[in-house]
Tab-separated table of C-alpha atoms and ligand atoms in Angstrom:
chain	number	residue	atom	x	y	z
A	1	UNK	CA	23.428	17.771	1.302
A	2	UNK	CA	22.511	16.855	-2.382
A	3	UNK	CA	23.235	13.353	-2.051
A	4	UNK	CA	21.194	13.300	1.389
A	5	UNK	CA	18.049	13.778	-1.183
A	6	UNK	CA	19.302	11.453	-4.281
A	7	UNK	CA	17.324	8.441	-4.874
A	8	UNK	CA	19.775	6.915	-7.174
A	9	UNK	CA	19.820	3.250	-7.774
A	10	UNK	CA	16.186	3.337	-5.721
A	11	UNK	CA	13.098	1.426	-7.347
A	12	UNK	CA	9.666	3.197	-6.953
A	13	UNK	CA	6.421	2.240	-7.464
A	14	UNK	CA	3.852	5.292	-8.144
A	15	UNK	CA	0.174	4.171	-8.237
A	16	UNK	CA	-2.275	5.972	-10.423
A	17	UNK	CA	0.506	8.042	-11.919
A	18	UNK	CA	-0.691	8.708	-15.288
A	19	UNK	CA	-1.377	11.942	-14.923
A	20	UNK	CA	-1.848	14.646	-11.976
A	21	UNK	CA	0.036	14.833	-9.359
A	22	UNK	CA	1.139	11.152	-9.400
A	23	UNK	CA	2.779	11.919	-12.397
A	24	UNK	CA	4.515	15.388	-11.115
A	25	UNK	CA	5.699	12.707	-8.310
A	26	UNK	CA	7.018	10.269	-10.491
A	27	UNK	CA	9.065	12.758	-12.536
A	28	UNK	CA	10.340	14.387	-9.382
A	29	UNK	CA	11.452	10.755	-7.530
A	30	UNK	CA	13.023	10.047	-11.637
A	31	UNK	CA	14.620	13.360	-11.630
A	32	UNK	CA	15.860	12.621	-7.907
A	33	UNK	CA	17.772	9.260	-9.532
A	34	UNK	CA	14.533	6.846	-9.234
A	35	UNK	CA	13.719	3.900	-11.344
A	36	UNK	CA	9.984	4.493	-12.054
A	37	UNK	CA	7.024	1.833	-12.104
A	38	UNK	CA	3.396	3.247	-12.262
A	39	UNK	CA	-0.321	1.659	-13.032
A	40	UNK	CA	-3.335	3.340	-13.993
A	41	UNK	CA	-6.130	1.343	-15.358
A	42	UNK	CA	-6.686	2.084	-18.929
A	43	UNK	CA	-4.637	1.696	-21.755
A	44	UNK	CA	-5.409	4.824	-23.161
A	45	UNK	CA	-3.952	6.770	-20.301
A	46	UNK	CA	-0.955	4.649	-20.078
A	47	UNK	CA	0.205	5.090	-23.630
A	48	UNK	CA	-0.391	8.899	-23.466
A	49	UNK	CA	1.720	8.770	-20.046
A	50	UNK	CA	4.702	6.622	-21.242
A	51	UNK	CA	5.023	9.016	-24.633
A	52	UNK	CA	4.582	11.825	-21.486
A	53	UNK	CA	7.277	10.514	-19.339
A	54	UNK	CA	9.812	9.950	-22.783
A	55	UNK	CA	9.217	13.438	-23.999
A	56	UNK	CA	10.829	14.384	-20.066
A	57	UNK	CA	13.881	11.516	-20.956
A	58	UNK	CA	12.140	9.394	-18.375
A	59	UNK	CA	11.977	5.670	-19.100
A	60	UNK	CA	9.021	4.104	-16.550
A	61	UNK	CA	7.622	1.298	-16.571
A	62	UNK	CA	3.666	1.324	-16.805
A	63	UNK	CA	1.274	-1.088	-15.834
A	64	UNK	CA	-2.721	-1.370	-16.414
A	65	UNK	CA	-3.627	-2.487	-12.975
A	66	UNK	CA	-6.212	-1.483	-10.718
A	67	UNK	CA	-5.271	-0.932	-7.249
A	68	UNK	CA	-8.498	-2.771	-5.675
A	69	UNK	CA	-7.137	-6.092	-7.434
A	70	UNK	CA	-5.192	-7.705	-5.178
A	71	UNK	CA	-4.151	-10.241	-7.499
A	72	UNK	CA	-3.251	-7.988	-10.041
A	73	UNK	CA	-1.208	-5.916	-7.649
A	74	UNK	CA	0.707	-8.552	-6.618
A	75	UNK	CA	1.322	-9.595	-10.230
A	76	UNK	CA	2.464	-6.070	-11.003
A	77	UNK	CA	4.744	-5.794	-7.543
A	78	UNK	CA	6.139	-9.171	-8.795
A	79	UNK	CA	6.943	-8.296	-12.218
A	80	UNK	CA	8.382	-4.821	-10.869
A	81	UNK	CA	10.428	-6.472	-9.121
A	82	UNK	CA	11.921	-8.735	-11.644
A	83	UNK	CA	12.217	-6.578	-14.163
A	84	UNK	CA	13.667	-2.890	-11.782
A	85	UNK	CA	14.208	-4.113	-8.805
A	86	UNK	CA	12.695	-4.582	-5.258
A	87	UNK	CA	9.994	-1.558	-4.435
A	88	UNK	CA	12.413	0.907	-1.759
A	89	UNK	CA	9.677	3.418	-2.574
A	90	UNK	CA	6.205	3.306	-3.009
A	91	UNK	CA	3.340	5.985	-3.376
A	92	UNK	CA	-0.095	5.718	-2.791
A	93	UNK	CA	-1.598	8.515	-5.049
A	94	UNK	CA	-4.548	6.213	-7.009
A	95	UNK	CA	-7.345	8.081	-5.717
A	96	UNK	CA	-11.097	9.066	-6.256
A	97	UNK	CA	-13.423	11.423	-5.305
A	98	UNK	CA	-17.446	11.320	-5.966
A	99	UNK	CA	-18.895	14.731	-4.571
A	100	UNK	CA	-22.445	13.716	-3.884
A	101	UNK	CA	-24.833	14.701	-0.599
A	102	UNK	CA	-24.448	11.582	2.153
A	103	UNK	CA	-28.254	11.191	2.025
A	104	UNK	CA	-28.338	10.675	-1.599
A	105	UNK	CA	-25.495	8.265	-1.733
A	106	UNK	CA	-25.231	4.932	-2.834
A	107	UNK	CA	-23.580	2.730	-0.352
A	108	UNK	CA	-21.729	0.959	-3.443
A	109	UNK	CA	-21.003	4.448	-3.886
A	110	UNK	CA	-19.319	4.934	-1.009
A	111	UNK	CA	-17.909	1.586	-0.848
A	112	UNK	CA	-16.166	2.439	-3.830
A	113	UNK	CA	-13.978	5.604	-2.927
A	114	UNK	CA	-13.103	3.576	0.578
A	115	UNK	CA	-12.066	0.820	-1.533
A	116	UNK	CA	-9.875	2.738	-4.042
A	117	UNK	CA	-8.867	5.653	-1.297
A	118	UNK	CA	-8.198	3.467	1.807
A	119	UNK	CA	-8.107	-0.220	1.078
A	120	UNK	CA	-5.850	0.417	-1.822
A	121	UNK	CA	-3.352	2.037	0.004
A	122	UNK	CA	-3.316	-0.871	2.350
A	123	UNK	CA	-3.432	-3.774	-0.898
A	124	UNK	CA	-0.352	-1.938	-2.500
A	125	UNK	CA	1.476	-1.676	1.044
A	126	UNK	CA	0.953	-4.898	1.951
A	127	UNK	CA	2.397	-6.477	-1.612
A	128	UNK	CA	5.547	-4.544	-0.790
A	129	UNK	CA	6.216	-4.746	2.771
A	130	UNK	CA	7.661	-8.364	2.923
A	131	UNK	CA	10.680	-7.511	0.949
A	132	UNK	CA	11.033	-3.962	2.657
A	133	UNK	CA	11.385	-5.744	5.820
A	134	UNK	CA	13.941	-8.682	4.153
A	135	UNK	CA	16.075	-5.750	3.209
A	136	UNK	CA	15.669	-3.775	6.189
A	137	UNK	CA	14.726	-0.479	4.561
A	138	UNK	CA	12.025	1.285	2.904
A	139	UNK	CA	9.599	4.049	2.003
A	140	UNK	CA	5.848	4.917	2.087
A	141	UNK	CA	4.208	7.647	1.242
A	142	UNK	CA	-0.007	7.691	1.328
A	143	UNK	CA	-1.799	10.676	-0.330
A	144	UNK	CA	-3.777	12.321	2.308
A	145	UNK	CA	-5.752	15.300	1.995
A	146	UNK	CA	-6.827	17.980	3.748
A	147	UNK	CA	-9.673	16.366	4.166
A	148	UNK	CA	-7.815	13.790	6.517
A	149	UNK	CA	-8.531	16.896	8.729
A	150	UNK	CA	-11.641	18.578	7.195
A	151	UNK	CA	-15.059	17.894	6.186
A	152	UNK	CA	-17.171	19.850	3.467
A	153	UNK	CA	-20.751	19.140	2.012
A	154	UNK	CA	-20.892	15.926	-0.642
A	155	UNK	CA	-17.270	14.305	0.614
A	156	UNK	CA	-18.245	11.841	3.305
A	157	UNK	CA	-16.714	9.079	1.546
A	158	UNK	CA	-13.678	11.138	0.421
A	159	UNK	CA	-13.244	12.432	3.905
A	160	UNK	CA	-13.925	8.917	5.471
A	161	UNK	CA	-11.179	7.342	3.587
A	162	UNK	CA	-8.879	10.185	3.611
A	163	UNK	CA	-8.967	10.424	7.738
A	164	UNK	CA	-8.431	6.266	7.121
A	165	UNK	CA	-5.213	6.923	5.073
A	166	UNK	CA	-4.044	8.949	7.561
A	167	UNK	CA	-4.581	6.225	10.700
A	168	UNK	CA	-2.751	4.073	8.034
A	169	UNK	CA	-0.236	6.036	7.474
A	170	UNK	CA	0.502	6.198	11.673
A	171	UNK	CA	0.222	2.889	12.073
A	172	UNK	CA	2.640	1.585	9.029
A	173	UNK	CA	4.531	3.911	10.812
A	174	UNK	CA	4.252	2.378	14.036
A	175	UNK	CA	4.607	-1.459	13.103
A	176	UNK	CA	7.405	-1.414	10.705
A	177	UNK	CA	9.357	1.284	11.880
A	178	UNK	CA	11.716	-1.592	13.119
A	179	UNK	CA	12.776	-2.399	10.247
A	180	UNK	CA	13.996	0.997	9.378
A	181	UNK	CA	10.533	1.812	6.824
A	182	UNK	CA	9.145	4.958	7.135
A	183	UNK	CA	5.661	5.221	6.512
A	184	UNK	CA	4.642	9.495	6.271
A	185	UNK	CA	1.319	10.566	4.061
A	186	UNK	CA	1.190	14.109	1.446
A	187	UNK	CA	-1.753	15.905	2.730
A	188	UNK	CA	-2.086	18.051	-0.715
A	189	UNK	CA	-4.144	21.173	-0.326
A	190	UNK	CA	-6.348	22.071	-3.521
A	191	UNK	CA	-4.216	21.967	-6.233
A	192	UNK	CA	-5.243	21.897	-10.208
A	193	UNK	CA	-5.269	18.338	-11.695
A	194	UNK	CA	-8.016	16.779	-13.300
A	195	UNK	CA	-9.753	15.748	-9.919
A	196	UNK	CA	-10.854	18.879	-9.160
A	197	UNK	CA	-11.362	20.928	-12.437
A	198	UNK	CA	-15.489	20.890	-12.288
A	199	UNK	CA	-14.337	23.240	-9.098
A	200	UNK	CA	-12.657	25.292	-10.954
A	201	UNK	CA	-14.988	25.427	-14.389
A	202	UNK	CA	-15.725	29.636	-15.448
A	203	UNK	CA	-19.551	29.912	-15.156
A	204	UNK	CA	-21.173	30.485	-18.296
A	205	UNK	CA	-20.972	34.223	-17.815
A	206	UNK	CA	-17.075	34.349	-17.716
A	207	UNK	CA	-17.032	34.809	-14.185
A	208	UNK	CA	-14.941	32.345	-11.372
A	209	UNK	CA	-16.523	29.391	-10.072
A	210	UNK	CA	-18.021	30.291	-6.880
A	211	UNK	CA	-15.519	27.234	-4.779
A	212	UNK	CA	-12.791	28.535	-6.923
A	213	UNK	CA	-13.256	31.898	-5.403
A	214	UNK	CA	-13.926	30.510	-2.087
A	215	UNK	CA	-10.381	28.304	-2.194
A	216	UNK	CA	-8.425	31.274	-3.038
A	217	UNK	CA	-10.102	33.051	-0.077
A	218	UNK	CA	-9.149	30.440	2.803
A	219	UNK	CA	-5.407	30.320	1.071
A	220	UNK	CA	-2.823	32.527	2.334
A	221	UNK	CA	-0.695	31.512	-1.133
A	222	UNK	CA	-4.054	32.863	-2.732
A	223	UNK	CA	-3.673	30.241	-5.633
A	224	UNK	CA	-4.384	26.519	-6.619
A	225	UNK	CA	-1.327	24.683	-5.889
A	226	UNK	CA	-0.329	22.869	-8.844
A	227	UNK	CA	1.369	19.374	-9.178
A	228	UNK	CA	4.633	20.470	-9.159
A	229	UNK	CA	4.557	22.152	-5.625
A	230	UNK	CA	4.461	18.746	-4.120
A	231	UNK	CA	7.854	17.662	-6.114
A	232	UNK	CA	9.952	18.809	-3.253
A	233	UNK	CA	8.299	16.737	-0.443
A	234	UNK	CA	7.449	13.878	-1.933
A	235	UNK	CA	11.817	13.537	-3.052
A	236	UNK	CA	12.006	14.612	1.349
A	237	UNK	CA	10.141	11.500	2.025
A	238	UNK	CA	11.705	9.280	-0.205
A	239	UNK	CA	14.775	9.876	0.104
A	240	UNK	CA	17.239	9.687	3.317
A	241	UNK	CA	16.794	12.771	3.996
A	242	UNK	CA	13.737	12.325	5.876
A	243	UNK	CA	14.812	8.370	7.878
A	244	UNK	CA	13.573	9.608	11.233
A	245	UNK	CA	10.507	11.257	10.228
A	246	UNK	CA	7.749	8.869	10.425
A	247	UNK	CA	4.084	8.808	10.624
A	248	UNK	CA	3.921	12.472	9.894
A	249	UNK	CA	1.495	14.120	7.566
A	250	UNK	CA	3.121	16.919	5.388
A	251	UNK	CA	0.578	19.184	4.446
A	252	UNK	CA	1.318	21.210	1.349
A	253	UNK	CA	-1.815	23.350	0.946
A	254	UNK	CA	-0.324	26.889	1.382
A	255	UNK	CA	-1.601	27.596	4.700
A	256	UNK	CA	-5.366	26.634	4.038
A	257	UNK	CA	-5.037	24.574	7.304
A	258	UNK	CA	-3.559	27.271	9.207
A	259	UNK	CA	-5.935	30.181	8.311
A	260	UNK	CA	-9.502	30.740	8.935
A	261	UNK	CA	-10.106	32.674	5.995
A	262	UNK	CA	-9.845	36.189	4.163
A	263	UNK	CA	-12.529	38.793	5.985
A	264	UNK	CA	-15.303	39.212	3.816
B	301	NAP	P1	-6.646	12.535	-10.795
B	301	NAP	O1	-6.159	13.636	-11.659
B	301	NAP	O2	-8.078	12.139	-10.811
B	301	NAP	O3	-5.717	11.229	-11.044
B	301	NAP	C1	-6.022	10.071	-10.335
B	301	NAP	C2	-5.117	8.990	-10.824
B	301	NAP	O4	-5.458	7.784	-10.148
B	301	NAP	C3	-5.255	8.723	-12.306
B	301	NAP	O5	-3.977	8.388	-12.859
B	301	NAP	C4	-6.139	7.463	-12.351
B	301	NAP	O6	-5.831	6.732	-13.493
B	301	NAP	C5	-5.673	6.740	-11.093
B	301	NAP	N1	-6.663	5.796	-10.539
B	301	NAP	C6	-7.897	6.072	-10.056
B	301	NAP	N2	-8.472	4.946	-9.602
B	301	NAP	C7	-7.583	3.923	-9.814
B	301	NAP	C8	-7.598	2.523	-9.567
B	301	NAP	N3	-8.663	1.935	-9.003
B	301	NAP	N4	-6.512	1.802	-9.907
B	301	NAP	C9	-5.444	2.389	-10.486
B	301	NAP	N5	-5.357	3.722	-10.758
B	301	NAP	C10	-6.430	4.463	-10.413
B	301	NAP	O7	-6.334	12.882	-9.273
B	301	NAP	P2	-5.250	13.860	-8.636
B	301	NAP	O8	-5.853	15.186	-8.385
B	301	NAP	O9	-3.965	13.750	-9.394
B	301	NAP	O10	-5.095	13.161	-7.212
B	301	NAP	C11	-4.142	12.156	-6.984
B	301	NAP	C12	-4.228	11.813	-5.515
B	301	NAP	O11	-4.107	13.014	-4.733
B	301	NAP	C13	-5.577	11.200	-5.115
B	301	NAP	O12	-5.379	10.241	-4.094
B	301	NAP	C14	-6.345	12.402	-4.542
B	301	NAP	O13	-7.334	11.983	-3.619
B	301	NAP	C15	-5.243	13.135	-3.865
B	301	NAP	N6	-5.478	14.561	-3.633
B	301	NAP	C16	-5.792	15.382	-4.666
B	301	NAP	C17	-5.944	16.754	-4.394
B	301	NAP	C18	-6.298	17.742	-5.466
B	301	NAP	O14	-6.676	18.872	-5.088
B	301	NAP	N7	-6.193	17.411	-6.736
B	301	NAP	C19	-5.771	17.237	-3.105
B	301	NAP	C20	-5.481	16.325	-2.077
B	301	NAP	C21	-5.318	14.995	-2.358
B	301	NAP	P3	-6.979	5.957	-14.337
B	301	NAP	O15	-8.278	6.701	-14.109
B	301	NAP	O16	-6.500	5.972	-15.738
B	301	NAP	O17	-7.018	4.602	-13.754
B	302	GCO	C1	-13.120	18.750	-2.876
B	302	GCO	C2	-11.737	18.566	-3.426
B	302	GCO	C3	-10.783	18.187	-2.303
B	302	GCO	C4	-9.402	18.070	-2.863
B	302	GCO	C5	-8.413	17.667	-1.833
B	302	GCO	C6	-8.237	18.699	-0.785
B	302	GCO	O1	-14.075	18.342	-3.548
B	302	GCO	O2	-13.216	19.323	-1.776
B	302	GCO	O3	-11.711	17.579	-4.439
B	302	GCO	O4	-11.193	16.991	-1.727
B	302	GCO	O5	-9.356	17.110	-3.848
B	302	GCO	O6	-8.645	16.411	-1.318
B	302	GCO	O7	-7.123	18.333	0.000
């Protein structure tokens, strides 16, 4: 059974994995046997994460890239592999979020989360599908969200390119599955990273921010997932543990999905 979940001698490519849960990813896929490649786009983050990813004995290979380049993406996809080896594995985690009302919206605004969120995923894909297919094997997992499912006040964009990701996801699934690539998206509930701390800010009186309340009311688990809860299923879906499940979208959110909410 272990080996059914190793990843040894496997190349993966973790976008936007400097920190949050891209990083908990990466050290999980590493930890799993996993040659690691990431990007982020500044250089202060990428230092900070390559002295983070030594401290845990793991030696990855970072990249200052931005996803929305396509250029620069297929620099970095060529240099990857070169220098580690083909891409068997590749997550789409680079993400934004801007949590402004739709009628007060830019449109470059909201062309911008699409563009990182959505047409990302599909740049980054696309720059390693060719060689999946040579090879006749591969893995791709897209970062949903619940909001692939959900909508809330001042995520329209989010949402938009979220319920995108997941369409993508299905229909990577559905084209390539041929070649023996599985394409299945992470559909993370609320979990504590960076992204979402001005949810989760004390108000100035000590007391809980009111959404940080209201998360742990419409969560069974009655907590903020953290990074490391999605460890387990993003080493299921890359590894061969998980070759006939495709298009699927794991939602790790501790029940949020499944439950209407606490009773006031
Ligand atoms: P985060 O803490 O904000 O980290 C986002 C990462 O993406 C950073 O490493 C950032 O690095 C990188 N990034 C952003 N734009 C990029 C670009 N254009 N090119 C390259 N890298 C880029 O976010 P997170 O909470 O870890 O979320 C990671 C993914 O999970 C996102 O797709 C998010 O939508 C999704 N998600 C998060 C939650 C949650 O509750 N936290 C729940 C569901 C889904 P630089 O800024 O240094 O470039
Ligand atoms: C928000 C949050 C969510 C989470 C996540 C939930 O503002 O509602 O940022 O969007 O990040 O996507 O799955």
């Amino acid at each position: 059974m272990k080996n059914l979940f190793s990843l040894e001698g496997k190349t993966a490519l973790v976008t936007g994995a400097a920190y949050g849960i891209g990083f908990a990813i990466a050290e999980a896929l590493a930890e799993a046997g996993a040659k690691i490649a990431f990007n982020c786009r500044g250089e202060g983050h990428l230092n900070s994460a390559l002295a983070e990813y030594e401290k845990r004995g793991i030696t990855a290979k970072g990249y200052i890239c931005d996803v929305t380049d396509e250029g620069a993406v297929a620099e970095m996809v060529a240099d990857i592999e070169k220098t580690l080896g083909a891409v068997d594995i590749l997550v789409n985690n680079a993400g934004i979020i801007k949590r402004i009302p739709m009628h007060e919206m830019q449109v470059s605004e909201f062309r911008e989360v699409v563009d990182i969120d959505l047409v990302a995923p599909y740049i980054v894909s696309k720059a390693v599908l060719p060689s999946m297919m040579e090879r006749r094997h591969g893995k791709i997992i897209n970062i949903c969200s619940m909001m692939s499912e959900l909508g809330r006040e001042t995520v329209s964009a989010y949402a938009s390119a979220k319920g995108g990701l997941k369409m993508l996801t299905r229909n990577i699934a559905s084209e390539y599955g041929k070649y023996n690539i599985q394409c299945n998206g992470i559909g993370p509930g609320y979990i504590a990273t960076p992204q979402t701390a001005p949810l989760r800010e004390p108000q100035p009186d000590g007391s809980r921010h009111p959404f940080d309340a209201f998360i742990i009311s419409k969560t069974p688990a009655e907590r903020w997932g953290t990074p490391d809860d999605l460890k387990g299923p993003a080493v299921f879906l890359a590894s061969e543990a998980s070759d006939f499940v495709n298009g699927h979208i794991l939602y790790v959110d501790g029940g949020i999905l499944a439950y209407i909410g606490r009773q006031p």
